[in-house]
Short mmCIF file of C-alpha atoms in Angstrom, two decimals:
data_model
loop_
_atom_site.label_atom_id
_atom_site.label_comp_id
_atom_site.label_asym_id
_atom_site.label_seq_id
_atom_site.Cartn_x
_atom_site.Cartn_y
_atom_site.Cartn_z
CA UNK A 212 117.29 110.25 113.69
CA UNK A 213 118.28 114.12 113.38
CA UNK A 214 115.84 116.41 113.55
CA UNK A 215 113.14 115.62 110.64
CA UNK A 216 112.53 117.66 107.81
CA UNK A 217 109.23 116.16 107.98
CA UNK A 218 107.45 114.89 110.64
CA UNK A 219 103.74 113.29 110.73
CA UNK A 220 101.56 111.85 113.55
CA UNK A 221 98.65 110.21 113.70
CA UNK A 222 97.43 111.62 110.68
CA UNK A 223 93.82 110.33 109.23
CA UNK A 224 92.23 111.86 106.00
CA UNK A 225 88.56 110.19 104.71
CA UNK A 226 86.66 111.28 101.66
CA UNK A 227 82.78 111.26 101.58
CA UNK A 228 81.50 108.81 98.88
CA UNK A 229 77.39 109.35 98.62
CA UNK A 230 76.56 108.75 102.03
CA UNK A 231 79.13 107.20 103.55
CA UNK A 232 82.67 108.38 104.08
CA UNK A 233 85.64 106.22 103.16
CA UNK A 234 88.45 105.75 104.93
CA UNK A 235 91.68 106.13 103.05
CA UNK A 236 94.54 107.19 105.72
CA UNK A 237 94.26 105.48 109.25
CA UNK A 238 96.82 106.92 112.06
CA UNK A 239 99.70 107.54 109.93
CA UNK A 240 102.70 108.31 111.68
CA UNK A 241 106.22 108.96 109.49
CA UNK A 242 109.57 111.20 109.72
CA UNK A 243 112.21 111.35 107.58
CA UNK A 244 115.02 113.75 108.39
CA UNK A 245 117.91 114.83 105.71
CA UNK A 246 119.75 112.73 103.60
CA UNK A 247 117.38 110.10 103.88
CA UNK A 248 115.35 107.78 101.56
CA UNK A 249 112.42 106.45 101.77
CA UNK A 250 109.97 104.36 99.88
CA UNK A 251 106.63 103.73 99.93
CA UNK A 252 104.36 100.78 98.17
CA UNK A 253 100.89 100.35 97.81
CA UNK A 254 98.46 98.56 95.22
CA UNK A 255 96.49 101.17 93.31
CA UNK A 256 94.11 103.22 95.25
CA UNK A 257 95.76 102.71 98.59
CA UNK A 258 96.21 106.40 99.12
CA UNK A 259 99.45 106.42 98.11
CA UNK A 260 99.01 109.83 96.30
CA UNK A 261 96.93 111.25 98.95
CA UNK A 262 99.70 110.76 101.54
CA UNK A 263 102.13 112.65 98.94
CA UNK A 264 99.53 115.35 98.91
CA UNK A 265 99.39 115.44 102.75
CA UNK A 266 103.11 115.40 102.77
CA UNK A 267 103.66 118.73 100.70
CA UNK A 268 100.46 120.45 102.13
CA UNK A 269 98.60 120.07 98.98
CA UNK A 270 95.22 118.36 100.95
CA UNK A 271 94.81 118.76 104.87
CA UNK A 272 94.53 115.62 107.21
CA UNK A 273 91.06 114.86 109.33
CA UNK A 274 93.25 114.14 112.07
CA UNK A 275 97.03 114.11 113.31
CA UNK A 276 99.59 116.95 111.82
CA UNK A 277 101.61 117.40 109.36
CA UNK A 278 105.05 119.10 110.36
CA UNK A 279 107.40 120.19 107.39
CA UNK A 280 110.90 122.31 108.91
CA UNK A 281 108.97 122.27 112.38
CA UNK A 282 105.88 124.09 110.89
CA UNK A 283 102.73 122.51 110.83
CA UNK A 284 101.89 125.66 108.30
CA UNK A 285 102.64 124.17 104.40
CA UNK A 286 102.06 126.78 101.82
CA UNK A 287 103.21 128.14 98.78
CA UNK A 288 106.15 129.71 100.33
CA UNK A 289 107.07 126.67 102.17
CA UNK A 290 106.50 124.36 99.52
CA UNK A 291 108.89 126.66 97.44
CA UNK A 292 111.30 126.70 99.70
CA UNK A 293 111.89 123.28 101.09
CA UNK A 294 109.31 121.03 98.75
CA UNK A 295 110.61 119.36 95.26
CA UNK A 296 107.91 116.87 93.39
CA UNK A 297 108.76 114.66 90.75
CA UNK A 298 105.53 113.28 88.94
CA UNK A 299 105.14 110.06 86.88
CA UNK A 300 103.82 112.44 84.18
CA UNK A 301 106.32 114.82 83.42
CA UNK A 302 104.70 118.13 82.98
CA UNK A 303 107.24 120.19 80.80
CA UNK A 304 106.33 123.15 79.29
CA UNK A 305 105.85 122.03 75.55
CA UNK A 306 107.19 125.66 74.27
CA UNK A 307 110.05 125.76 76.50
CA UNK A 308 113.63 124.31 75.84
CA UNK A 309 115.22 121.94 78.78
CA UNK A 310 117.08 124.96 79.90
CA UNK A 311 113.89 126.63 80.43
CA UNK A 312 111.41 124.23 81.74
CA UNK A 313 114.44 123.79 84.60
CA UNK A 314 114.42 127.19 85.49
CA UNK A 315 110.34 127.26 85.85
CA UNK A 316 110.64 126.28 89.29
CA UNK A 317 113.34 129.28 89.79
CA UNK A 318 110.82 131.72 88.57
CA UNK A 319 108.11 130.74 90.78
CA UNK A 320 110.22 131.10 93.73
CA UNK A 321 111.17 134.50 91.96
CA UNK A 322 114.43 134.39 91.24
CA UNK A 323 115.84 134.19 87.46
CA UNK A 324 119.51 134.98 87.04
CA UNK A 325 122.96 134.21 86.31
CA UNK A 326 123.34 132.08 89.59
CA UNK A 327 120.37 130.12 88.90
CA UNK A 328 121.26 129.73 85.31
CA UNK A 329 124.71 128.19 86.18
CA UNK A 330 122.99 125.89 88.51
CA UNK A 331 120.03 125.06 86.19
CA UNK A 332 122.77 124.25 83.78
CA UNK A 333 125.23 121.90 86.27
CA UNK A 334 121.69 119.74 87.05
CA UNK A 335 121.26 119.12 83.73
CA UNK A 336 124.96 118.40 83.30
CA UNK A 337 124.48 115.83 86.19
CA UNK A 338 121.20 114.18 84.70
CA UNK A 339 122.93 113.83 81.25
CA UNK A 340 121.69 116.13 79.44
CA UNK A 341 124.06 119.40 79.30
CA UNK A 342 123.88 118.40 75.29
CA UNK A 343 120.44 118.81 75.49
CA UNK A 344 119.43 121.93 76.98
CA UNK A 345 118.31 123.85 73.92
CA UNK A 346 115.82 121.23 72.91
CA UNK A 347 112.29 120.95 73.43
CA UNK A 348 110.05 118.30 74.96
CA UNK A 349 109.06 117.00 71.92
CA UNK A 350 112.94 116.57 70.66
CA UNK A 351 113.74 114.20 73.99
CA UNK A 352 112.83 110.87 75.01
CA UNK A 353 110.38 110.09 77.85
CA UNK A 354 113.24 109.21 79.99
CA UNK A 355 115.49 112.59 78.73
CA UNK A 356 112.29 114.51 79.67
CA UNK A 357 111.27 112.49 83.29
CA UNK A 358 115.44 113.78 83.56
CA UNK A 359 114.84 117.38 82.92
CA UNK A 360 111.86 117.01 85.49
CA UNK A 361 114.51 115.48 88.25
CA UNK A 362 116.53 118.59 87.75
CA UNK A 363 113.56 121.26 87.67
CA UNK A 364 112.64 119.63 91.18
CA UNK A 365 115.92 120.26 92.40
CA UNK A 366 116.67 123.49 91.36
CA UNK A 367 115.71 125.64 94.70
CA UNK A 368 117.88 123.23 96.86
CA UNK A 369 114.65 121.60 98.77
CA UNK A 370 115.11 119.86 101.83
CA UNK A 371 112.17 117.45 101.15
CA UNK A 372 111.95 115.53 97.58
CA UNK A 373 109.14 113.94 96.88
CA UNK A 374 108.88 110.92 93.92
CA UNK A 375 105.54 109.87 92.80
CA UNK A 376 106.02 107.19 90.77
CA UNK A 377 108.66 108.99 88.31
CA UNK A 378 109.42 105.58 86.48
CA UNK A 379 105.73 104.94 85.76
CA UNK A 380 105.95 105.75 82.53
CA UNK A 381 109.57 104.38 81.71
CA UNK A 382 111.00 101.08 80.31
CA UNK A 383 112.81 98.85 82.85
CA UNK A 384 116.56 99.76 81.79
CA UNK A 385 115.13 103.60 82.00
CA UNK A 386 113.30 103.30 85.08
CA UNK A 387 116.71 101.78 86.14
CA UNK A 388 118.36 104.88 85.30
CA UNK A 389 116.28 107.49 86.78
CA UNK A 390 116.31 106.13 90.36
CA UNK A 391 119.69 106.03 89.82
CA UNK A 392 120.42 109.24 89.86
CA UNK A 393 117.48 110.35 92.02
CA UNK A 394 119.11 108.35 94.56
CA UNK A 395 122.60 109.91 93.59
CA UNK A 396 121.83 113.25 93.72
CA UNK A 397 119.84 113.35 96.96
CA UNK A 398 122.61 111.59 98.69
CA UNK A 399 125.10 113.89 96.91
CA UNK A 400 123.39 117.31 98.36
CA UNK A 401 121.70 115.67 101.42
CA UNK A 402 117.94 116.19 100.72
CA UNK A 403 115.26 113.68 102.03
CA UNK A 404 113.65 111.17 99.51
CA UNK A 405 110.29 110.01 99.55
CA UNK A 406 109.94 107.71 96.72
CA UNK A 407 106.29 106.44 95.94
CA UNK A 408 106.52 103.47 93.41
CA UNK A 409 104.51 99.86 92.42
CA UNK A 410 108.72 98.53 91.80
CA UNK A 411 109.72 96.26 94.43
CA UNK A 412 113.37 96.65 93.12
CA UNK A 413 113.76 100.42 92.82
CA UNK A 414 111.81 100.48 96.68
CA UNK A 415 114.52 98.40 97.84
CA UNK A 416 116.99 100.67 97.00
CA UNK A 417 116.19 103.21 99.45
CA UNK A 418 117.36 102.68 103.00
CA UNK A 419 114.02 102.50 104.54
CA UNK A 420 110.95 101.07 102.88
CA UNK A 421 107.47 101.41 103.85
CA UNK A 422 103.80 99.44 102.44
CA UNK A 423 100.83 101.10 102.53
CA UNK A 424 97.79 98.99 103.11
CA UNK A 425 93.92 99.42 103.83
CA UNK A 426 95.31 102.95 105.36
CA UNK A 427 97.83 101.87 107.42
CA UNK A 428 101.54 102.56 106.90
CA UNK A 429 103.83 100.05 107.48
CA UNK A 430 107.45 99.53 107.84
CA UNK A 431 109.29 96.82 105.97
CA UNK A 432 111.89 95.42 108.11
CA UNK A 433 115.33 95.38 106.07
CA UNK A 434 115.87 91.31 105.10
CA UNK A 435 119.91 92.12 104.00
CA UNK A 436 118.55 93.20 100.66
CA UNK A 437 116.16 91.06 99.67
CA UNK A 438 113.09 92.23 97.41
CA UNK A 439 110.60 92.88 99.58
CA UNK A 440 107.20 91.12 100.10
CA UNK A 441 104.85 91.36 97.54
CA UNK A 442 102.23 93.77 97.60
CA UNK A 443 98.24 92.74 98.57
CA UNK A 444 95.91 91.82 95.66
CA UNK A 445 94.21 95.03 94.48
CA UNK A 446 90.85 94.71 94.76
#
């Protein structure tokens, strides 16, 4: 592998439930470098969202480090620079046309003009949606709007994307859709992948897949393409 864009070791993160603590991450080692994808299953309350947290310096780990560019320092101006989320919610501005709800992300790195414009425009040409640009949330489809959220994430070039279940909320042939040109785009400009999702299919996709179990991170080994295993009974 190149040098990794991220880079985590033996991280461990517990939260205190009355008076015990519970243990959600256990030694969690991971890297992914640029160009990449990743993916990472895990039944529901796994700490699948916690490790996304972790990963864009959102929550600090008990234990082990979290490296992002070389840094083990994530904040705002990090996560700015090198950090795009997608969420499985899309959080658009309700007020603001597609246009605008792309460019958010350009203002809070704070930077609005004619360059980012023309680019804000050519990622929503690429999603599908250069049609669409003028109209509001409201006016688009879940999967129009989960589109306009790919493209906000993008916007500042990041180095790291990160995916949390963005077809959660999607029909299958949508879903479908959506990884498909998450996968396209971050191949296209080279930026690392880490997609979090309950879809065996759209996991397989990436080139390296990863289940996360009772804390522990696990790689799948690649079977030629085959869906992987099936995840452990959520209990």
């Amino acid at each position: 592998m190149s040098d990794p864009i991220l880079k985590v070791s033996g991280v461990r993160k517990s939260y205190a439930s009355g008076d015990r603590r519970i243990e959600v991450l256990r030694d969690v080692t991971f890297a992914i470098a640029a160009g990449e994808s990743v993916s990472i299953r895990g039944e529901s309350g796994s700490g699948k969202s916690t490790l996304l947290n972790l990963f864009a310096g959102l929550d600090a780990p008990d234990g082990g480090k979290v490296e992002l560019a070389g840094s083990a320092v994530i904040d705002h101006a990090a996560r700015v620079k090198f950090i795009g989320i997608v969420f499985q919610s899309f959080y658009l501005i309700p007020e603001l046309n597609a246009l605008e709800n792309v460019l958010m992300a350009a203002r809070v790195a704070g930077k609005v003009g004619a360059v980012e414009k023309a680019r804000a425009m050519e990622l929503l040409k690429k999603v599908g949606l250069a049609e669409r640009a003028q109209h509001v949330p409201s006016q688009l489809s879940g999967g129009e709007r989960q589109r306009v959220a790919v493209a906000r994430a993008l916007i500042n070039s990041p180095k790291l994307l990160l995916a949390d279940e963005p077809t959660g909320n999607l029909d299958e042939k949508t879903g479908e859709s959506v990884i498909e040109i998450l996968l396209g785009l971050c191949a296209e400009t080279q930026t690392a992948l880490v997609l979090v999702t309950h879809n065996a299919a759209h996991a397989a996709r990436c080139a390296r897949r990863f289940v996360l179990h009772e804390g522990v991170l696990n790689a799948v080994e690649s079977s030629g393409g085959a869906t992987p295993p099936a995840l452990p009974a959520t209990r």
